[in-house]
Amino acid sequence: MSMITYFRRTGPDAVAELRRLAGDDPGRAREYADGLPGTHTDRAWAGLHFLLLDLNPPVDVFAPGDPFLILTADEVRAAAVFLEATPFTALAAGYDRPLMESIGVYPEDLWEADWALSYLEDAWVRLVPVFRSAAAAGEQVVAWRA
């Protein structure tokens, strides 16, 4: 089974509803969150996380949550500023296929593909606008893996 990370823009009322649903039925909470605007990074999340580690982001947008990672509006703004200022070429400079394979960056079977770096870039260009829009609207971001 593939693990995909989802990112959704939200406000305090939706966060309260997510927390309530998560306590009762995490599956229903994910269904609710899935209806919010946002994107996913497909299976690229761990590769992007690996590439971001050396760049010292102010917020770890790929941190695990239980069952959700809920970023405050301040964290979203800090992340958005960083993500906007970080071109994918900065991430690509840290791309090390043999190292990623040897330490088991998920998904292990992807990094040998010739298109792996463009796959990561594709996910990156979907992720940045979500944070830009959420920051501009003063929103929070909810993330989860499924």
PDB file of C-alpha atoms in Angstrom:
ATOM      1  CA  MET A   1       0.000   0.000   0.000  1.00  0.00           C
ATOM      2  CA  SER A   2       1.297   3.455  -0.933  1.00  0.00           C
ATOM      3  CA  MET A   3       1.491   6.214   1.637  1.00  0.00           C
ATOM      4  CA  ILE A   4       0.451   9.622   0.329  1.00  0.00           C
ATOM      5  CA  THR A   5       0.617  12.896   2.274  1.00  0.00           C
ATOM      6  CA  TYR A   6      -2.356  15.232   1.925  1.00  0.00           C
ATOM      7  CA  PHE A   7      -2.341  18.961   2.702  1.00  0.00           C
ATOM      8  CA  ARG A   8      -5.568  20.879   3.215  1.00  0.00           C
ATOM      9  CA  ARG A   9      -6.233  24.561   3.946  1.00  0.00           C
ATOM     10  CA  THR A  10      -8.603  25.175   6.809  1.00  0.00           C
ATOM     11  CA  GLY A  11      -9.810  27.533   9.496  1.00  0.00           C
ATOM     12  CA  PRO A  12     -10.407  27.182  13.243  1.00  0.00           C
ATOM     13  CA  ASP A  13     -13.991  25.889  12.893  1.00  0.00           C
ATOM     14  CA  ALA A  14     -12.927  23.083  10.559  1.00  0.00           C
ATOM     15  CA  VAL A  15      -9.979  22.252  12.840  1.00  0.00           C
ATOM     16  CA  ALA A  16     -12.364  21.935  15.788  1.00  0.00           C
ATOM     17  CA  GLU A  17     -14.602  19.651  13.731  1.00  0.00           C
ATOM     18  CA  LEU A  18     -11.601  17.566  12.648  1.00  0.00           C
ATOM     19  CA  ARG A  19     -10.485  17.151  16.237  1.00  0.00           C
ATOM     20  CA  ARG A  20     -13.993  16.151  17.291  1.00  0.00           C
ATOM     21  CA  LEU A  21     -14.315  13.639  14.451  1.00  0.00           C
ATOM     22  CA  ALA A  22     -10.795  12.283  14.986  1.00  0.00           C
ATOM     23  CA  GLY A  23     -11.699  11.404  18.570  1.00  0.00           C
ATOM     24  CA  ASP A  24     -14.771   9.493  17.431  1.00  0.00           C
ATOM     25  CA  ASP A  25     -13.856   8.128  14.015  1.00  0.00           C
ATOM     26  CA  PRO A  26     -10.483   8.965  12.381  1.00  0.00           C
ATOM     27  CA  GLY A  27     -11.738   7.611   9.041  1.00  0.00           C
ATOM     28  CA  ARG A  28     -14.650  10.048   9.042  1.00  0.00           C
ATOM     29  CA  ALA A  29     -12.278  12.821  10.045  1.00  0.00           C
ATOM     30  CA  ARG A  30     -10.077  12.077   7.003  1.00  0.00           C
ATOM     31  CA  GLU A  31     -13.162  12.074   4.757  1.00  0.00           C
ATOM     32  CA  TYR A  32     -14.130  15.464   6.165  1.00  0.00           C
ATOM     33  CA  ALA A  33     -10.602  16.841   5.686  1.00  0.00           C
ATOM     34  CA  ASP A  34     -10.465  15.467   2.165  1.00  0.00           C
ATOM     35  CA  GLY A  35     -13.295  17.844   1.244  1.00  0.00           C
ATOM     36  CA  LEU A  36     -11.182  20.893   2.129  1.00  0.00           C
ATOM     37  CA  PRO A  37      -9.123  22.698  -0.563  1.00  0.00           C
ATOM     38  CA  GLY A  38      -5.540  21.581  -0.966  1.00  0.00           C
ATOM     39  CA  THR A  39      -3.304  19.036  -2.629  1.00  0.00           C
ATOM     40  CA  HIS A  40      -1.277  15.915  -2.043  1.00  0.00           C
ATOM     41  CA  THR A  41       2.333  15.064  -2.709  1.00  0.00           C
ATOM     42  CA  ASP A  42       1.593  11.507  -3.776  1.00  0.00           C
ATOM     43  CA  ARG A  43       4.484   9.279  -2.646  1.00  0.00           C
ATOM     44  CA  ALA A  44       7.013  12.127  -2.927  1.00  0.00           C
ATOM     45  CA  TRP A  45       6.583  13.302   0.677  1.00  0.00           C
ATOM     46  CA  ALA A  46       9.553  11.438   2.159  1.00  0.00           C
ATOM     47  CA  GLY A  47      11.843  12.457  -0.689  1.00  0.00           C
ATOM     48  CA  LEU A  48      10.849  16.098  -0.270  1.00  0.00           C
ATOM     49  CA  HIS A  49      11.298  15.789   3.493  1.00  0.00           C
ATOM     50  CA  PHE A  50      14.790  14.358   2.956  1.00  0.00           C
ATOM     51  CA  LEU A  51      15.720  17.204   0.573  1.00  0.00           C
ATOM     52  CA  LEU A  52      14.377  19.861   2.940  1.00  0.00           C
ATOM     53  CA  LEU A  53      16.338  18.637   5.971  1.00  0.00           C
ATOM     54  CA  ASP A  54      19.604  20.275   4.876  1.00  0.00           C
ATOM     55  CA  LEU A  55      17.825  23.563   4.130  1.00  0.00           C
ATOM     56  CA  ASN A  56      16.665  24.072   7.731  1.00  0.00           C
ATOM     57  CA  PRO A  57      12.996  24.941   7.192  1.00  0.00           C
ATOM     58  CA  PRO A  58      11.363  26.865  10.061  1.00  0.00           C
ATOM     59  CA  VAL A  59       8.453  24.396  10.107  1.00  0.00           C
ATOM     60  CA  ASP A  60       8.518  20.679   9.328  1.00  0.00           C
ATOM     61  CA  VAL A  61       5.469  20.405   7.084  1.00  0.00           C
ATOM     62  CA  PHE A  62       6.075  16.665   6.722  1.00  0.00           C
ATOM     63  CA  ALA A  63       6.138  15.905  10.458  1.00  0.00           C
ATOM     64  CA  PRO A  64       3.854  13.032  11.395  1.00  0.00           C
ATOM     65  CA  GLY A  65       0.588  13.865  13.094  1.00  0.00           C
ATOM     66  CA  ASP A  66      -1.702  11.681  15.139  1.00  0.00           C
ATOM     67  CA  PRO A  67      -3.944  11.403  13.177  1.00  0.00           C
ATOM     68  CA  PHE A  68      -3.315  14.884  11.693  1.00  0.00           C
ATOM     69  CA  LEU A  69      -0.539  17.449  11.679  1.00  0.00           C
ATOM     70  CA  ILE A  70      -2.314  20.745  12.329  1.00  0.00           C
ATOM     71  CA  LEU A  71      -0.225  23.810  11.556  1.00  0.00           C
ATOM     72  CA  THR A  72      -1.231  27.129  13.074  1.00  0.00           C
ATOM     73  CA  ALA A  73      -1.688  30.207  10.902  1.00  0.00           C
ATOM     74  CA  ASP A  74       1.691  31.492  12.178  1.00  0.00           C
ATOM     75  CA  GLU A  75       3.392  28.218  11.252  1.00  0.00           C
ATOM     76  CA  VAL A  76       1.723  28.314   7.834  1.00  0.00           C
ATOM     77  CA  ARG A  77       3.007  31.869   7.252  1.00  0.00           C
ATOM     78  CA  ALA A  78       6.548  30.879   8.257  1.00  0.00           C
ATOM     79  CA  ALA A  79       6.408  27.788   6.066  1.00  0.00           C
ATOM     80  CA  ALA A  80       4.968  29.753   3.138  1.00  0.00           C
ATOM     81  CA  VAL A  81       7.731  32.360   3.283  1.00  0.00           C
ATOM     82  CA  PHE A  82      10.359  29.618   3.319  1.00  0.00           C
ATOM     83  CA  LEU A  83       8.735  27.503   0.606  1.00  0.00           C
ATOM     84  CA  GLU A  84       8.215  30.512  -1.672  1.00  0.00           C
ATOM     85  CA  ALA A  85      11.832  31.579  -1.235  1.00  0.00           C
ATOM     86  CA  THR A  86      13.165  28.083  -1.918  1.00  0.00           C
ATOM     87  CA  PRO A  87      13.275  27.166  -5.583  1.00  0.00           C
ATOM     88  CA  PHE A  88      13.174  23.491  -6.395  1.00  0.00           C
ATOM     89  CA  THR A  89      16.750  23.772  -7.680  1.00  0.00           C
ATOM     90  CA  ALA A  90      17.842  24.305  -4.046  1.00  0.00           C
ATOM     91  CA  LEU A  91      16.190  21.007  -3.110  1.00  0.00           C
ATOM     92  CA  ALA A  92      17.521  19.254  -6.206  1.00  0.00           C
ATOM     93  CA  ALA A  93      21.080  20.185  -5.197  1.00  0.00           C
ATOM     94  CA  GLY A  94      20.708  17.769  -2.259  1.00  0.00           C
ATOM     95  CA  TYR A  95      19.326  14.911  -4.347  1.00  0.00           C
ATOM     96  CA  ASP A  96      21.532  11.883  -3.694  1.00  0.00           C
ATOM     97  CA  ARG A  97      19.989   8.753  -5.197  1.00  0.00           C
ATOM     98  CA  PRO A  98      22.449   6.251  -3.655  1.00  0.00           C
ATOM     99  CA  LEU A  99      22.109   7.799  -0.194  1.00  0.00           C
ATOM    100  CA  MET A 100      18.314   7.946  -0.405  1.00  0.00           C
ATOM    101  CA  GLU A 101      18.221   4.287  -1.418  1.00  0.00           C
ATOM    102  CA  SER A 102      20.752   3.194   1.223  1.00  0.00           C
ATOM    103  CA  ILE A 103      18.932   4.857   4.142  1.00  0.00           C
ATOM    104  CA  GLY A 104      15.535   3.703   2.915  1.00  0.00           C
ATOM    105  CA  VAL A 105      13.823   6.970   2.022  1.00  0.00           C
ATOM    106  CA  TYR A 106      10.240   6.002   1.174  1.00  0.00           C
ATOM    107  CA  PRO A 107       9.383   4.719  -1.393  1.00  0.00           C
ATOM    108  CA  GLU A 108      12.593   2.778  -1.828  1.00  0.00           C
ATOM    109  CA  ASP A 109      11.685   1.570  -5.318  1.00  0.00           C
ATOM    110  CA  LEU A 110      11.270   5.075  -6.751  1.00  0.00           C
ATOM    111  CA  TRP A 111      14.722   6.641  -6.522  1.00  0.00           C
ATOM    112  CA  GLU A 112      16.303   4.415  -9.178  1.00  0.00           C
ATOM    113  CA  ALA A 113      13.906   5.782 -11.819  1.00  0.00           C
ATOM    114  CA  ASP A 114      15.252   8.356 -14.276  1.00  0.00           C
ATOM    115  CA  TRP A 115      12.193  10.527 -13.663  1.00  0.00           C
ATOM    116  CA  ALA A 116      12.429  10.542  -9.845  1.00  0.00           C
ATOM    117  CA  LEU A 117      13.741  14.101  -9.577  1.00  0.00           C
ATOM    118  CA  SER A 118      11.024  15.477 -11.868  1.00  0.00           C
ATOM    119  CA  TYR A 119       8.469  13.521  -9.807  1.00  0.00           C
ATOM    120  CA  LEU A 120       9.679  15.354  -6.697  1.00  0.00           C
ATOM    121  CA  GLU A 121       9.555  18.690  -8.512  1.00  0.00           C
ATOM    122  CA  ASP A 122       6.004  18.008  -9.634  1.00  0.00           C
ATOM    123  CA  ALA A 123       4.939  17.481  -6.018  1.00  0.00           C
ATOM    124  CA  TRP A 124       6.858  20.585  -4.904  1.00  0.00           C
ATOM    125  CA  VAL A 125       5.106  22.862  -7.396  1.00  0.00           C
ATOM    126  CA  ARG A 126       1.725  21.582  -6.140  1.00  0.00           C
ATOM    127  CA  LEU A 127       2.657  22.072  -2.476  1.00  0.00           C
ATOM    128  CA  VAL A 128       3.999  25.645  -2.511  1.00  0.00           C
ATOM    129  CA  PRO A 129       0.768  27.319  -3.752  1.00  0.00           C
ATOM    130  CA  VAL A 130      -1.280  25.634  -1.013  1.00  0.00           C
ATOM    131  CA  PHE A 131       0.877  27.261   1.636  1.00  0.00           C
ATOM    132  CA  ARG A 132       0.977  30.573  -0.254  1.00  0.00           C
ATOM    133  CA  SER A 133      -2.834  30.692  -0.462  1.00  0.00           C
ATOM    134  CA  ALA A 134      -3.358  29.552   3.124  1.00  0.00           C
ATOM    135  CA  ALA A 135      -0.889  32.144   4.431  1.00  0.00           C
ATOM    136  CA  ALA A 136      -2.522  34.924   2.404  1.00  0.00           C
ATOM    137  CA  ALA A 137      -5.922  33.989   3.859  1.00  0.00           C
ATOM    138  CA  GLY A 138      -4.625  33.582   7.436  1.00  0.00           C
ATOM    139  CA  GLU A 139      -5.587  29.910   7.376  1.00  0.00           C
ATOM    140  CA  GLN A 140      -4.190  26.810   8.997  1.00  0.00           C
ATOM    141  CA  VAL A 141      -3.018  23.705   7.151  1.00  0.00           C
ATOM    142  CA  VAL A 142      -3.921  20.159   8.079  1.00  0.00           C
ATOM    143  CA  ALA A 143      -1.781  17.282   6.824  1.00  0.00           C
ATOM    144  CA  TRP A 144      -2.035  13.515   7.089  1.00  0.00           C
ATOM    145  CA  ARG A 145      -0.769  10.350   5.493  1.00  0.00           C
ATOM    146  CA  ALA A 146      -2.955   7.602   4.160  1.00  0.00           C
TER     147      ALA A 146
END
